[in-house]
Amino acid sequence: MNAESHDVNPLHGWKQRFTSVPSSVPRARRAAHAALGAWGLDRGSAGLVLLVVSELATNAVRHGRVPGRYFDVRIAYDAEKMVGVEVSDPREGRPLLADATPDDESGRGLAIVDALAEAWGIRERVVGKTVWARIRL
């Protein structure tokens, strides 16, 4: 994990706000998929980015939820090789990269992000936090 931002100089950018309920995770994934497709990302690259979006959005709903507040998903693409993903939620505190055991049914989201991203980190905000990831295609 790094403390820097995702450092993607975007040619393309997309942002959308979602209600903090479980059904918003597939909605975020579908909306992100449409944006990535419009930018011409191939299926494999889009799938990699969508997995990161899905994991971070799931964490925002499960662990970052504050009743009556939303979470935001942002994607930046430099049209060459780098995609930045940011998911912001209103809850204070830093998520932890945990070692899930084989019997755990959750707890692998940040480990997946850590494995797929070139770098990732957390930025504090006035309200809540942003978890970001930089993905090299």
Short mmCIF file of C-alpha atoms in Angstrom, two decimals:
data_model
loop_
_atom_site.label_atom_id
_atom_site.label_comp_id
_atom_site.label_asym_id
_atom_site.label_seq_id
_atom_site.Cartn_x
_atom_site.Cartn_y
_atom_site.Cartn_z
CA MET A 1 0.00 0.00 0.00
CA ASN A 2 1.18 3.49 -0.82
CA ALA A 3 0.06 6.86 0.50
CA GLU A 4 0.33 8.52 -2.93
CA SER A 5 -2.63 8.99 -5.25
CA HIS A 6 -3.23 6.83 -8.26
CA ASP A 7 -1.28 9.28 -10.49
CA VAL A 8 -3.10 8.56 -13.74
CA ASN A 9 -3.10 11.47 -16.19
CA PRO A 10 -6.56 10.84 -17.57
CA LEU A 11 -7.59 11.21 -21.15
CA HIS A 12 -10.88 9.63 -20.09
CA GLY A 13 -12.68 10.00 -16.78
CA TRP A 14 -15.90 8.70 -15.27
CA LYS A 15 -17.59 9.29 -11.91
CA GLN A 16 -20.86 8.17 -10.41
CA ARG A 17 -22.50 8.26 -6.97
CA PHE A 18 -24.35 5.26 -5.53
CA THR A 19 -26.56 4.60 -2.54
CA SER A 20 -24.79 2.55 0.09
CA VAL A 21 -26.79 -0.68 -0.31
CA PRO A 22 -25.65 -4.11 -1.58
CA SER A 23 -27.55 -3.82 -4.87
CA SER A 24 -25.39 -0.80 -5.76
CA VAL A 25 -22.29 -2.98 -6.18
CA PRO A 26 -23.49 -4.69 -9.39
CA ARG A 27 -24.91 -1.35 -10.57
CA ALA A 28 -21.49 0.26 -10.09
CA ARG A 29 -19.84 -2.62 -11.92
CA ARG A 30 -22.28 -2.37 -14.87
CA ALA A 31 -21.89 1.41 -15.12
CA ALA A 32 -18.10 1.15 -14.97
CA HIS A 33 -18.21 -1.61 -17.60
CA ALA A 34 -20.11 0.69 -19.95
CA ALA A 35 -17.53 3.47 -19.49
CA LEU A 36 -14.59 1.12 -20.03
CA GLY A 37 -16.23 -0.30 -23.15
CA ALA A 38 -16.81 3.20 -24.53
CA TRP A 39 -13.10 3.89 -24.04
CA GLY A 40 -12.18 0.77 -26.03
CA LEU A 41 -10.63 -1.36 -23.29
CA ASP A 42 -10.35 -5.00 -24.28
CA ARG A 43 -12.30 -7.62 -22.36
CA GLY A 44 -9.38 -8.81 -20.23
CA SER A 45 -8.28 -5.33 -19.20
CA ALA A 46 -11.86 -4.27 -18.46
CA GLY A 47 -12.35 -7.42 -16.37
CA LEU A 48 -9.30 -6.62 -14.27
CA VAL A 49 -10.50 -3.07 -13.61
CA LEU A 50 -14.05 -4.25 -12.88
CA LEU A 51 -12.81 -6.72 -10.29
CA VAL A 52 -11.05 -3.88 -8.45
CA VAL A 53 -14.16 -1.67 -8.75
CA SER A 54 -16.31 -4.48 -7.39
CA GLU A 55 -14.06 -5.21 -4.41
CA LEU A 56 -13.71 -1.55 -3.42
CA ALA A 57 -17.43 -0.86 -3.89
CA THR A 58 -18.27 -3.92 -1.77
CA ASN A 59 -16.00 -2.62 0.99
CA ALA A 60 -17.65 0.81 0.79
CA VAL A 61 -21.09 -0.77 1.24
CA ARG A 62 -20.07 -3.27 3.94
CA HIS A 63 -17.62 -1.24 5.97
CA GLY A 64 -17.99 2.39 4.87
CA ARG A 65 -21.74 2.78 5.07
CA VAL A 66 -23.21 5.71 6.95
CA PRO A 67 -27.05 5.81 6.80
CA GLY A 68 -28.30 8.44 4.42
CA ARG A 69 -24.89 8.92 2.74
CA TYR A 70 -23.59 7.79 -0.64
CA PHE A 71 -20.35 6.36 -1.97
CA ASP A 72 -18.58 7.57 -5.12
CA VAL A 73 -16.72 5.58 -7.77
CA ARG A 74 -14.24 7.30 -10.09
CA ILE A 75 -12.21 5.85 -12.93
CA ALA A 76 -9.44 7.59 -14.88
CA TYR A 77 -7.83 6.09 -17.98
CA ASP A 78 -4.80 7.48 -19.81
CA ALA A 79 -5.83 5.69 -23.07
CA GLU A 80 -2.57 3.74 -23.05
CA LYS A 81 -1.69 1.56 -20.09
CA MET A 82 -2.89 2.97 -16.75
CA VAL A 83 -6.28 3.01 -15.07
CA GLY A 84 -6.95 4.64 -11.72
CA VAL A 85 -9.90 3.56 -9.59
CA GLU A 86 -11.12 5.51 -6.57
CA VAL A 87 -13.97 4.62 -4.24
CA SER A 88 -14.89 7.18 -1.59
CA ASP A 89 -17.17 6.54 1.35
CA PRO A 90 -18.26 8.67 4.32
CA ARG A 91 -16.96 6.48 7.17
CA GLU A 92 -13.84 7.49 9.07
CA GLY A 93 -11.08 4.93 9.63
CA ARG A 94 -8.67 3.00 7.48
CA PRO A 95 -9.44 -0.41 6.00
CA LEU A 96 -7.01 -3.17 6.86
CA LEU A 97 -5.36 -5.68 4.59
CA ALA A 98 -6.27 -8.88 6.44
CA ASP A 99 -5.13 -12.48 6.01
CA ALA A 100 -8.31 -14.46 5.45
CA THR A 101 -8.27 -18.11 6.44
CA PRO A 102 -9.68 -20.84 4.15
CA ASP A 103 -12.84 -20.95 6.28
CA ASP A 104 -13.53 -17.18 6.05
CA GLU A 105 -16.36 -16.21 3.72
CA SER A 106 -15.16 -12.62 3.38
CA GLY A 107 -12.11 -10.49 4.11
CA ARG A 108 -10.24 -10.93 0.84
CA GLY A 109 -11.22 -7.71 -0.94
CA LEU A 110 -8.11 -5.65 -0.23
CA ALA A 111 -5.89 -8.69 -0.74
CA ILE A 112 -7.36 -9.04 -4.23
CA VAL A 113 -6.82 -5.33 -4.89
CA ASP A 114 -3.25 -5.62 -3.57
CA ALA A 115 -2.58 -8.56 -5.92
CA LEU A 116 -4.04 -6.89 -9.02
CA ALA A 117 -2.97 -3.27 -8.63
CA GLU A 118 0.45 -1.81 -9.25
CA ALA A 119 -0.19 0.37 -6.20
CA TRP A 120 -3.08 1.22 -3.90
CA GLY A 121 -3.67 3.35 -0.88
CA ILE A 122 -6.02 5.39 1.27
CA ARG A 123 -6.53 9.14 1.38
CA GLU A 124 -8.39 10.79 4.21
CA ARG A 125 -11.08 13.30 3.24
CA VAL A 126 -12.91 15.99 5.16
CA VAL A 127 -15.70 13.42 5.51
CA GLY A 128 -14.60 9.80 5.19
CA LYS A 129 -11.89 8.37 3.01
CA THR A 130 -10.95 7.39 -0.54
CA VAL A 131 -9.42 4.02 -1.34
CA TRP A 132 -7.57 4.18 -4.65
CA ALA A 133 -5.80 1.69 -6.91
CA ARG A 134 -3.52 2.13 -9.94
CA ILE A 135 -3.80 -0.69 -12.47
CA ARG A 136 -1.30 -1.24 -15.26
CA LEU A 137 -2.92 -2.88 -18.27
#
